[in-house]
Coordinates of C-alpha atoms and ligand atoms in Angstrom, one line a residue:
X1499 CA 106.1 103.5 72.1
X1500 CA 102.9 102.3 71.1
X1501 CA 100.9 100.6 74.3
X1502 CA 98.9 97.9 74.1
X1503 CA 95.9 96.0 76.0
X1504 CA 97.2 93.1 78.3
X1505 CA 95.5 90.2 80.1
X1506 CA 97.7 89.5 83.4
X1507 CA 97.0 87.1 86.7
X1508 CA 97.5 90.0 89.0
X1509 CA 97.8 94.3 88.8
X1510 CA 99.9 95.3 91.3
X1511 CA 99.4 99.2 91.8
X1512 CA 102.8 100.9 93.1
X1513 CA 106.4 100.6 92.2
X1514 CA 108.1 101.1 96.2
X1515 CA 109.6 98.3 97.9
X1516 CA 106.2 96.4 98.5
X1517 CA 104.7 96.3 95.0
X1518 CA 107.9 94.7 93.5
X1519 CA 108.1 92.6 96.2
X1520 CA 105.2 91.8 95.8
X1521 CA 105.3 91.4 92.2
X1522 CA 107.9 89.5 92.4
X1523 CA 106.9 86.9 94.1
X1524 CA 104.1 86.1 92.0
X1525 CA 105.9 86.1 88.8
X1526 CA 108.7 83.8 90.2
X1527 CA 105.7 81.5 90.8
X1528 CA 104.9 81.6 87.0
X1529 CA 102.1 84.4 87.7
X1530 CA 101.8 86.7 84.8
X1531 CA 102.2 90.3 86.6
X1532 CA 101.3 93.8 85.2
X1533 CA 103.1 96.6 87.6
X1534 CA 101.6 100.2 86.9
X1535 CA 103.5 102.6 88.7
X1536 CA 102.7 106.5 88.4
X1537 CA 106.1 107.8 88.5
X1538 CA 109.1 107.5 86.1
X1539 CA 110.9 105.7 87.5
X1540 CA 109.7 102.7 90.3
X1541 CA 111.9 102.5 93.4
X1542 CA 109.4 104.4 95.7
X1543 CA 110.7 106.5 98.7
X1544 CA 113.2 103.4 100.2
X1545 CA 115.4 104.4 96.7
X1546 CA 115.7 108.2 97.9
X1547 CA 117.3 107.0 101.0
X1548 CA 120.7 107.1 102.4
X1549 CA 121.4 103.8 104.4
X1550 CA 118.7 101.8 106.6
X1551 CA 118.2 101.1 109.9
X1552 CA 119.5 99.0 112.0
X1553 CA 121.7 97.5 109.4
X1554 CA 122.5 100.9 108.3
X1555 CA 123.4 99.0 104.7
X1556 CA 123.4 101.5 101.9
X1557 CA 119.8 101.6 100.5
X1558 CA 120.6 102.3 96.6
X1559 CA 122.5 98.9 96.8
X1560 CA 119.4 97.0 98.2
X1561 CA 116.7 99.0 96.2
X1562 CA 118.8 98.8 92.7
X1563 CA 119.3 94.9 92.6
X1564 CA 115.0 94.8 93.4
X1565 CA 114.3 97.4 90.7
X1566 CA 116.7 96.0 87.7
X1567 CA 115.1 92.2 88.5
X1568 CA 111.6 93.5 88.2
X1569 CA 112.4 95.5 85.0
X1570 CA 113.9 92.2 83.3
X1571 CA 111.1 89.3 84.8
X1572 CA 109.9 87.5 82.4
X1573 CA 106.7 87.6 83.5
X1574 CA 106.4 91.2 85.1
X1575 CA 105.0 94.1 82.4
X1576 CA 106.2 96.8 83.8
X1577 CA 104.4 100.3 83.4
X1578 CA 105.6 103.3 84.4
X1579 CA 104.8 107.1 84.1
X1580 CA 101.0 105.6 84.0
X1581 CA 98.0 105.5 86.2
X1582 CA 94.7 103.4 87.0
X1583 CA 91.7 105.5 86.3
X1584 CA 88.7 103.1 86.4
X1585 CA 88.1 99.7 87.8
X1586 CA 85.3 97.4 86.2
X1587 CA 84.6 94.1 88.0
X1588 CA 84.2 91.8 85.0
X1589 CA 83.8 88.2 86.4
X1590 CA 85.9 86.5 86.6
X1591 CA 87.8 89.3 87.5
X1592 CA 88.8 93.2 87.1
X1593 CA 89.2 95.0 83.7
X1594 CA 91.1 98.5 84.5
X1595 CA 91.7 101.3 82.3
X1596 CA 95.4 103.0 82.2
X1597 CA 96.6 106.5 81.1
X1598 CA 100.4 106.8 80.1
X1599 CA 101.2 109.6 80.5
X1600 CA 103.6 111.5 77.6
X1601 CA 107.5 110.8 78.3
X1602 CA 107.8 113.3 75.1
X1603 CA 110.1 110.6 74.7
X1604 CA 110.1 107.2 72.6
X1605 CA 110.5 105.0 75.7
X1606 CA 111.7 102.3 73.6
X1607 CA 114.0 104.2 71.5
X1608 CA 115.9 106.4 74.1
X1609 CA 119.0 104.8 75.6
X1610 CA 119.1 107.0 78.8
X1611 CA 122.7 108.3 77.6
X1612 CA 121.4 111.5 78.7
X1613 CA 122.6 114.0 75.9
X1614 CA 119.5 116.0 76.0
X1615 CA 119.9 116.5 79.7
X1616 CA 123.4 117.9 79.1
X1617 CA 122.1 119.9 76.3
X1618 CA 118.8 121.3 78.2
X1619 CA 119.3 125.2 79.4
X1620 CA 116.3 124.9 81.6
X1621 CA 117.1 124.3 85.7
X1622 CA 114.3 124.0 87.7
X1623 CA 114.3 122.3 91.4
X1624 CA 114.5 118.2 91.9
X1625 CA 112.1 117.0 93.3
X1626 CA 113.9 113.9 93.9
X1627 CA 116.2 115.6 96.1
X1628 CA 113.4 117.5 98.3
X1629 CA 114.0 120.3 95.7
X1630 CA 117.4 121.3 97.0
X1631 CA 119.6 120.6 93.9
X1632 CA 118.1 121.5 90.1
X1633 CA 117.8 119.3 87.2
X1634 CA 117.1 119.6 83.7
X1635 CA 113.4 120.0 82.0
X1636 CA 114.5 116.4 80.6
X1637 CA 116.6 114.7 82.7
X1638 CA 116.8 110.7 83.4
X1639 CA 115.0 111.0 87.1
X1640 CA 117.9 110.2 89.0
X1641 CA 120.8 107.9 88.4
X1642 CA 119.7 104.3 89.1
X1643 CA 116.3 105.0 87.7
X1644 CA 114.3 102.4 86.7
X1645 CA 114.2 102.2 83.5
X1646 CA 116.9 104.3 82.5
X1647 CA 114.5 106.5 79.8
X1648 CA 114.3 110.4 79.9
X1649 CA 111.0 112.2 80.8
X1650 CA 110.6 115.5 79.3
X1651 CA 108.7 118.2 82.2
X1652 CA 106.5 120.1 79.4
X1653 CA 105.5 122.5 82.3
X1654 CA 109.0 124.0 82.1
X1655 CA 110.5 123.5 78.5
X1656 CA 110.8 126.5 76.8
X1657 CA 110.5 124.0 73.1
X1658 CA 114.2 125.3 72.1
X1659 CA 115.0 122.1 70.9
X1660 CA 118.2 121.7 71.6
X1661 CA 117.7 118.4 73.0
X1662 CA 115.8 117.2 69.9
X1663 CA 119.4 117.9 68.2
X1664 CA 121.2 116.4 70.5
X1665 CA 119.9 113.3 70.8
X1666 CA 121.8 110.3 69.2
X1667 CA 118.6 108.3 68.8
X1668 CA 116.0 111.1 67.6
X1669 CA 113.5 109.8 70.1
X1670 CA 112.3 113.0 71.0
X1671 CA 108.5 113.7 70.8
X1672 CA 107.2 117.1 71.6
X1673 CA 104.1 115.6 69.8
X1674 CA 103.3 112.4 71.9
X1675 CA 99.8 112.8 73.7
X1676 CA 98.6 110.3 77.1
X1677 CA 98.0 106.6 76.0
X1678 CA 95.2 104.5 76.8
X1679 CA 94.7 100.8 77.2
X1680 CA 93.2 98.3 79.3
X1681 CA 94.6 95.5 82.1
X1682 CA 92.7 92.7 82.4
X1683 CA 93.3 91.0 85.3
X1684 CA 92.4 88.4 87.7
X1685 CA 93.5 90.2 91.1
X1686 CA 94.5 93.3 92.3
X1687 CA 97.1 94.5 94.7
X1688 CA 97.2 97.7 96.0
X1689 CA 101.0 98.7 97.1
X1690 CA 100.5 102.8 96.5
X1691 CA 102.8 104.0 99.5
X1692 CA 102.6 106.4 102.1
X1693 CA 102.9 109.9 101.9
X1694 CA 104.8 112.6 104.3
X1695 CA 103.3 115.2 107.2
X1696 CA 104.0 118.8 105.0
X1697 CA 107.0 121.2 106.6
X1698 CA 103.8 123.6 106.9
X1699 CA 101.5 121.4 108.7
X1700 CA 102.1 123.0 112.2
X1701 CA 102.4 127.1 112.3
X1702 CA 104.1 126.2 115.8
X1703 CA 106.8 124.9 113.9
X1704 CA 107.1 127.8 111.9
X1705 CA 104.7 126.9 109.0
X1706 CA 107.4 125.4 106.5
X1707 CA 108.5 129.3 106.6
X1708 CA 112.3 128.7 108.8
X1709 CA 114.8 128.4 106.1
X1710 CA 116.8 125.8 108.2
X1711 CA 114.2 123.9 109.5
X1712 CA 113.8 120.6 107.6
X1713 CA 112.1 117.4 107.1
X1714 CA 113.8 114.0 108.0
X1715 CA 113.4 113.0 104.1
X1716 CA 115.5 116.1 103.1
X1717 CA 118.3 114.6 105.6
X1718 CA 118.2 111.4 103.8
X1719 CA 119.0 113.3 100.9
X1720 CA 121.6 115.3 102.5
X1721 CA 123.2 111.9 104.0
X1722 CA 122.9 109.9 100.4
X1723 CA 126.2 109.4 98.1
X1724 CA 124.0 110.7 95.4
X1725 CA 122.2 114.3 97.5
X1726 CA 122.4 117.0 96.0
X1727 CA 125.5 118.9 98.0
X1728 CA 127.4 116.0 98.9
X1729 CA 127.8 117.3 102.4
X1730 CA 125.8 118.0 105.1
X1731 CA 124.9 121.9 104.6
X1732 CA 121.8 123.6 106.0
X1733 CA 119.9 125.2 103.8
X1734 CA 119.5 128.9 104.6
X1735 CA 123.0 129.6 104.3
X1736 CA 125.5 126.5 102.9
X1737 CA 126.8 126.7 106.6
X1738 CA 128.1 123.1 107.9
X1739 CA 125.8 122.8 111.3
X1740 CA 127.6 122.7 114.4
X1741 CA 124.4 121.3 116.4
X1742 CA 121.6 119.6 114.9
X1743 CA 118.3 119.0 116.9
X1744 CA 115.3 116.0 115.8
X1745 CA 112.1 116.9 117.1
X1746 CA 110.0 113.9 117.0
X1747 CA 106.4 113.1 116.9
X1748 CA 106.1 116.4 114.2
X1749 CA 103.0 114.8 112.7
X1750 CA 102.2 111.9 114.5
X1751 CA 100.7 111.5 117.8
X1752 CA 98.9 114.9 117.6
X1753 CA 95.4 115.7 117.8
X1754 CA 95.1 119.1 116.5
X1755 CA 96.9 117.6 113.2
X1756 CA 93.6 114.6 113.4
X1757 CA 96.8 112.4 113.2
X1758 CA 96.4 110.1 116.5
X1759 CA 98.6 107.6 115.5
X1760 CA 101.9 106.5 115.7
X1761 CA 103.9 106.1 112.3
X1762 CA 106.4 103.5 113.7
X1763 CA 109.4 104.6 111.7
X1764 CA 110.5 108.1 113.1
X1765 CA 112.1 106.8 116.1
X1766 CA 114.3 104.6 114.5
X1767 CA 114.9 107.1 111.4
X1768 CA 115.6 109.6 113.8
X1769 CA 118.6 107.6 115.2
X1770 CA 119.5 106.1 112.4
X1771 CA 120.1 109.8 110.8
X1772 CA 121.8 110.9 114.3
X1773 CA 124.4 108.1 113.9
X1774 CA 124.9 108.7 110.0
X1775 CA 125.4 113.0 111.3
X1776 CA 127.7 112.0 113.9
X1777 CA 129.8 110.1 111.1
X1778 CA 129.5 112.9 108.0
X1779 CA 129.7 116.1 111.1
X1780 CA 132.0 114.3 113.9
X1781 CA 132.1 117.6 116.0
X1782 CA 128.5 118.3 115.6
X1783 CA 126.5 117.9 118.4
X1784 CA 122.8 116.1 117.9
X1785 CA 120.2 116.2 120.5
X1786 CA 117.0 114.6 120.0
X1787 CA 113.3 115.4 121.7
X1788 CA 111.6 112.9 122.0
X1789 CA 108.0 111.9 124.0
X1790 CA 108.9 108.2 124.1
X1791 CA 111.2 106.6 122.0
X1792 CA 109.5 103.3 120.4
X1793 CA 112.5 101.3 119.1
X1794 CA 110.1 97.7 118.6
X1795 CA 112.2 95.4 115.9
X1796 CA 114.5 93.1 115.9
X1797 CA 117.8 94.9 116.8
X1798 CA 116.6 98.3 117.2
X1799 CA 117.1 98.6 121.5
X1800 CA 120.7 97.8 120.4
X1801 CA 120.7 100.6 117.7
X1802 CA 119.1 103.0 120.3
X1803 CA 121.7 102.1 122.7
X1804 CA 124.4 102.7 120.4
X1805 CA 123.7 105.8 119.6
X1806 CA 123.0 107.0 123.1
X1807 CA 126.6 105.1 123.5
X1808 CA 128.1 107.8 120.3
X1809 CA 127.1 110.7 122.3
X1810 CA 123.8 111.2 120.6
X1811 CA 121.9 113.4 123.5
X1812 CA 118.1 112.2 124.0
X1813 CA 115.9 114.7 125.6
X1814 CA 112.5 113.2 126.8
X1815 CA 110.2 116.9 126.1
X1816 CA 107.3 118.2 123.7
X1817 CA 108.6 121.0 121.8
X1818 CA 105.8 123.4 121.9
X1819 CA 107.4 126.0 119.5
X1820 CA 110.3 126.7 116.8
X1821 CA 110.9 130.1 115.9
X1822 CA 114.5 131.8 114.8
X1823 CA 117.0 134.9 115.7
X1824 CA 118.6 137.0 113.1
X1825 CA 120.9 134.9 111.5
X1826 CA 118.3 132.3 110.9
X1827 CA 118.9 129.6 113.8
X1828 CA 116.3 127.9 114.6
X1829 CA 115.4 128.5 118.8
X1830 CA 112.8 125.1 119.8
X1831 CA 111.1 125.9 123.0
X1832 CA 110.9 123.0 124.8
X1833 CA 109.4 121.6 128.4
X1834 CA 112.4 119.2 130.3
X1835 CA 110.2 116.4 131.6
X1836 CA 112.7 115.0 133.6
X1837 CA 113.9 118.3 135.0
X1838 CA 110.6 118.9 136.4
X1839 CA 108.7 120.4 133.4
X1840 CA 111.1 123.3 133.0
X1841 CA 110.6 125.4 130.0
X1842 CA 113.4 126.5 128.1
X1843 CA 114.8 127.8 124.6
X1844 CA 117.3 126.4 123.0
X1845 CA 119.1 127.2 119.8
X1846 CA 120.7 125.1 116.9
X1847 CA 122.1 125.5 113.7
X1848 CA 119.6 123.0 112.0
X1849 CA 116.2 121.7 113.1
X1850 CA 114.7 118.6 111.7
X1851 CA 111.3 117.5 112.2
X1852 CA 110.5 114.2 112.5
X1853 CA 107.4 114.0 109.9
X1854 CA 104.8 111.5 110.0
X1855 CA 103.0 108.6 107.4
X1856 CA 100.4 109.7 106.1
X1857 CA 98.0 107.7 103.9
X1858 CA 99.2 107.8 100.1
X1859 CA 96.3 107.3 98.2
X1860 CA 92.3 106.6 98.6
X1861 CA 91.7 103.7 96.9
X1862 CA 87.3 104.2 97.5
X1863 CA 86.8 105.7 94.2
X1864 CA 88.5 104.0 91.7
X1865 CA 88.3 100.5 93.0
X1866 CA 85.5 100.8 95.8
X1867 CA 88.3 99.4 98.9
X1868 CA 87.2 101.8 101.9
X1869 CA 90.1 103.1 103.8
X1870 CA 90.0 102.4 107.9
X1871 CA 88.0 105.6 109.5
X1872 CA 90.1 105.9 112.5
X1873 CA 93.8 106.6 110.2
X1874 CA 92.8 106.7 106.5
X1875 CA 94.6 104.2 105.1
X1876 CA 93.4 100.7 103.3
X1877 CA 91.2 99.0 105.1
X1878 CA 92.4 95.4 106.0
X1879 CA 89.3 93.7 108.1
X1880 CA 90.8 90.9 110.0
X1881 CA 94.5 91.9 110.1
X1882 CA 95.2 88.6 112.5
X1883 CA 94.1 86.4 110.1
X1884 CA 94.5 87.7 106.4
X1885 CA 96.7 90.9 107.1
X1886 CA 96.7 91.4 103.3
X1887 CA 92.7 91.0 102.2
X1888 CA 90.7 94.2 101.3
X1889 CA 86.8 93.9 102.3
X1890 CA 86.6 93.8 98.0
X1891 CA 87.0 89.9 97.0
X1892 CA 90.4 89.7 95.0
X1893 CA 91.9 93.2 96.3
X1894 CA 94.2 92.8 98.3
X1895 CA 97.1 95.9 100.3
X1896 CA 100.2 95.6 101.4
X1897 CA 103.2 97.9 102.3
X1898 CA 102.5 101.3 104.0
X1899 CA 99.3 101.2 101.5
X1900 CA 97.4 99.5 104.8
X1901 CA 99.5 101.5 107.2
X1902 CA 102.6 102.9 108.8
X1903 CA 105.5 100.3 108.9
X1904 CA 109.0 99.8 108.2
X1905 CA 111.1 98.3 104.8
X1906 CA 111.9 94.7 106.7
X1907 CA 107.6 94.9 107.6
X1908 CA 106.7 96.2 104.3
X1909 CA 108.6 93.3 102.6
X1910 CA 107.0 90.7 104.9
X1911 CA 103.7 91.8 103.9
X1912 CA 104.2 92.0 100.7
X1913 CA 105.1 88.5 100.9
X1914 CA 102.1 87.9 102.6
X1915 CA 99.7 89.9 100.2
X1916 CA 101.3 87.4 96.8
X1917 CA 101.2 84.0 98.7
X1918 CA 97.3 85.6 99.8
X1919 CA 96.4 86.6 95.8
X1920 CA 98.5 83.6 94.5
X1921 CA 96.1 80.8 96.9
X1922 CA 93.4 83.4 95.4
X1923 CA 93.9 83.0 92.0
X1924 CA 94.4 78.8 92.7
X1925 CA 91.1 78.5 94.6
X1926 CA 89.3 80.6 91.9
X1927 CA 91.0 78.6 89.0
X1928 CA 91.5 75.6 90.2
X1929 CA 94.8 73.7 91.6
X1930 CA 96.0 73.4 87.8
X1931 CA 96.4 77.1 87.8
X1932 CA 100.2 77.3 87.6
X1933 CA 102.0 73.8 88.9
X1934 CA 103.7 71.1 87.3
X1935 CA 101.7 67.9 86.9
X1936 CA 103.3 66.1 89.8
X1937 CA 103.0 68.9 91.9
X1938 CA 99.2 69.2 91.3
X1939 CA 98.9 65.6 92.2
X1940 CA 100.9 66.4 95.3
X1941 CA 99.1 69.1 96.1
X1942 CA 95.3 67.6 95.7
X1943 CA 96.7 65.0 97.9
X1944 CA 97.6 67.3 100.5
X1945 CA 93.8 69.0 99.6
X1946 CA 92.2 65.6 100.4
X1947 CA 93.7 64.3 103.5
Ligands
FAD2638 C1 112.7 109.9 106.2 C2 112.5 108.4 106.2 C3 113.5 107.5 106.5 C4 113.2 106.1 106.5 N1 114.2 105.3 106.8 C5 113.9 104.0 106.9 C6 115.0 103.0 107.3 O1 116.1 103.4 107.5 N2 114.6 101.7 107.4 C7 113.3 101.3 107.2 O2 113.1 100.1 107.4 N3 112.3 102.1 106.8 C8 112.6 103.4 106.7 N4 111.6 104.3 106.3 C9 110.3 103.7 105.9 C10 110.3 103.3 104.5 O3 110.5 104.4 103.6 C11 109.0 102.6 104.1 O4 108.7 101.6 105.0 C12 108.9 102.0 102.7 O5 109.4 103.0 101.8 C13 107.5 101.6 102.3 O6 107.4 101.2 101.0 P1 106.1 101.1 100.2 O7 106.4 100.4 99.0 O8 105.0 100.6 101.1 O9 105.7 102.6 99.9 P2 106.4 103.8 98.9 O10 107.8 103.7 99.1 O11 105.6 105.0 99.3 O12 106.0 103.3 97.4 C14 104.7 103.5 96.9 C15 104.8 103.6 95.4 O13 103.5 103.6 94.8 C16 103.4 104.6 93.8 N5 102.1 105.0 93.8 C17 101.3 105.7 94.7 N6 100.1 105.9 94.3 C18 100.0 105.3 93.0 C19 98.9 105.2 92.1 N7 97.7 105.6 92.4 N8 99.2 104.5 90.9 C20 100.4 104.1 90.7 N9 101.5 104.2 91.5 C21 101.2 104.8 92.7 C22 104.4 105.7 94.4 O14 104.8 106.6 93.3 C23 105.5 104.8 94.9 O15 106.5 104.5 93.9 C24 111.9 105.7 106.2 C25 110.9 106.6 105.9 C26 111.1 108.0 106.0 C27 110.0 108.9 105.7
SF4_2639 S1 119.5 112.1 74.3 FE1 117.8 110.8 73.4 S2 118.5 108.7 73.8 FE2 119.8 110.0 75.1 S3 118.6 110.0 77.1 FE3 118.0 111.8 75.9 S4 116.1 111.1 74.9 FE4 117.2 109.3 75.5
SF4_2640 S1 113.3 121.7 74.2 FE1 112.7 121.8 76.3 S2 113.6 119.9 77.2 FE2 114.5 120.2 75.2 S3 116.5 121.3 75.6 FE3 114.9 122.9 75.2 S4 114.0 123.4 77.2 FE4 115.2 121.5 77.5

């Protein structure tokens, strides 16, 4: 597939739930949207998930309807596998530059049937599922990828061809080199995620070392009709776990990590997965450590309760330590606040820590938008009034770009940040921007009174 320069009202930088959102909005508005998202697929983290709290719907079926309507908008370009690597402010706005990066694959040609992924002798680990099951060097990313077009990892193929043979289409490319172009556009939003505390982050916890001690995102793969074992099975052995244990606050809230805040989802998470265990493992037992539990949303007291109501067993203490006996069970040492500080060690089959957000992506170089000092991520100078604008005119963040925050608060804002670059782009070009006639007269009356 040949790429090609483009002149757009808005970029929107990041394919999870808050960049289509986000694009989305503008383009039902009759904005013309370019969407640049540096994976295969867009979808984000929210489409690795198993269900969401406190509905507890199943995330796929939310996620998949988003991604598919972005892909076919009229008026949304969507880019993926590519990446922003310089930013010129042209008035009357920003001229970036884009590297796609080589599919080894005719994007437009392949039909995602997936032959060559059959075909392919090469297993390596998925990433997509925290690297517990393997995929193929080419593989479609995951099932309700979007779009459905293979990606060959040149890293691992061994160039035995066999998918070139297979394929029905001959789309194959061992050939293709990155693309350049450039996206002219009028306004920027910045919607490049979060990323996770690391498993090693704290050699209290064992240094990402214990075999069956696990981040929160693996469990969500565990927990997801498409994971990679379709059962709960802890990873040191295959053994079903018998008792479970959440340790929260494992990255957030902790000084000697330089992570002082709170990352506003692991509570809820936490409970959310407890419930979703108790259903999948009904005679496991789940105990949770927690310092406080933060349950702020709509709803979310209820789903606390609930769970407390299942049997889920909250235990207000800081685990200090997680170390492991011989046949690899994890033993947390914890102090019982309410039992008057009293130190104790406690095994379980399966520990899971509670990770924390951490800022995605710095956007200083590339488009000169600081990040806030005290957190890292985007800097948003008067939150209370334009929770969306960037201290760079016509860059605006949204979603966990600016900071921690949930899906329900990362749609909201990304609402906020197209109905922010949307008045933009109006008061820049003028009301005639993108409204019917009578709507312009309307609206100029409105502008007058
Ligand atoms: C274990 C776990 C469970 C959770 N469960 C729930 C839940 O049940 N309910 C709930 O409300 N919330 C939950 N959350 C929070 C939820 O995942 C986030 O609120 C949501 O995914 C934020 O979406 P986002 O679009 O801001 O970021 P992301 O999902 O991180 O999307 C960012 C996108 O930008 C792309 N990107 C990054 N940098 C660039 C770049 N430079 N160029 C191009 N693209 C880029 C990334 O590849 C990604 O696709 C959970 C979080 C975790 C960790
Ligand atoms: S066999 Fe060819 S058409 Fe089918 S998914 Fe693979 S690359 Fe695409
Ligand atoms: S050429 Fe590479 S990607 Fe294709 S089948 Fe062989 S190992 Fe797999």
């Amino acid at each position: 597939m040949s790429v090609k320069d483009l002149q757009v009202d808005a970029l929107v930088v990041g394919g999870g739930i808050a960049g289509m959102q986000s694009a989305l909005d503008l383009a039902d508005q009759g904005y013309r949207v370019a969407l640049v998202e540096k994976e295969a697929s867009i979808g984000g983290k929210m489409i690795a998930l198993s269900k969401v709290f406190p509905t507890l719907d199943c995330c796929s079926c939310i996620t998949t309807p988003k991604m598919s309507a972005v892909a076919h908008h009229e008026n949304i370009e969507l880019l993926t596998y590519c990446e922003v690597v310089d930013v010129a402010h042209v008035d009357p706005g920003y001229k970036a530059k884009i590297v796609k990066k080589p599919r080894y694959v005719d994007e437009e040609a392949c039909t995602g049937c997936r032959q060559c992924e059959y075909a392919c002798p090469i297993d390596v680990p998925n990433e997509f599922d925290m690297n517990l099951g393997a995929r193929r060097a080419i593989r479609v990313p995951f099932s309700t990828a979007v779009p459905q077009k293979a990606v060959l990892d040149i890293e691992n193929c061994i160039l035995c061809g066999k998918c070139e043979q297979i394929c029905p289409t001959g789309c194959i490319d061992f050939t293709q080199e990155p693309q350049r172009f450039e996206i002219e556009a009028d306004a920027i939003i910045l919607a490049t995620g979060f990323g996770l505390t690391p498993t090693d982050a704290k050699k209290e916890y064992g240094a990402g070392q214990l075999l069956n001690v696990v981040d929160a995102l693996t469990v969500e793969r565990f927990l997801a009709p498409t994971g990679p074992y379709g059962h709960v099975l802890r990873p040191g052995d295959g053994k079903e776990p018998d008792s479970i244990a959440y340790v929260q606050c494992a990255g957030s809230r902790d000084k000697t990590l330089g992570v002082e805040y709170c990352s506003r989802v692991c509570c809820m998470y936490a409970i959310k997965q407890a419930m979703l265990l108790s259903g999948a493992l009904p005679m496991a037992d789940i105990t949770i450590y927690y310092m406080d539990i933060r349950t702020f949303g709509k709803g979310y007291e209820q789903f606390y309760q609930n769970a407390r109501a299942m049997g889920v067993e909250f235990v207000k203490g800081k685990v200090a330590r997680i170390t492991e006996d011989d046949e690899k069970n994890p033993i947390v040492r914890v102090e019982l606040i309410d039992e008057g500080s009293k130190v104790v060690e406690r095994m379980h089959d399966m520990v899971v820590l509670s990770v924390g957000m951490l800022p995605g992506y710095n956007p200083q170089a590339i488009y000169g938008v600081p990040i806030d000092a005290s957190d890292g991520f985007i800097e948003i100078p008067s939150p209370n009034i334009e929770p969306t604008v960037t201290n760079h005119r016509g860059i605006f963040a949204t979603g966990t770009a600016a900071g921690p925050m949930d899906i329900v608060d990362s749609i909201v804002m990304a609402g906020a940040a197209a109905a922010e670059t949307a008045a933009y782009l109006q008061s820049k070009n003028g009301l005639a921007l993108k409204l019917p006639v009578s709507e312009q007269v309307a609206a100029m009356e409105v502008a007058h009174v």
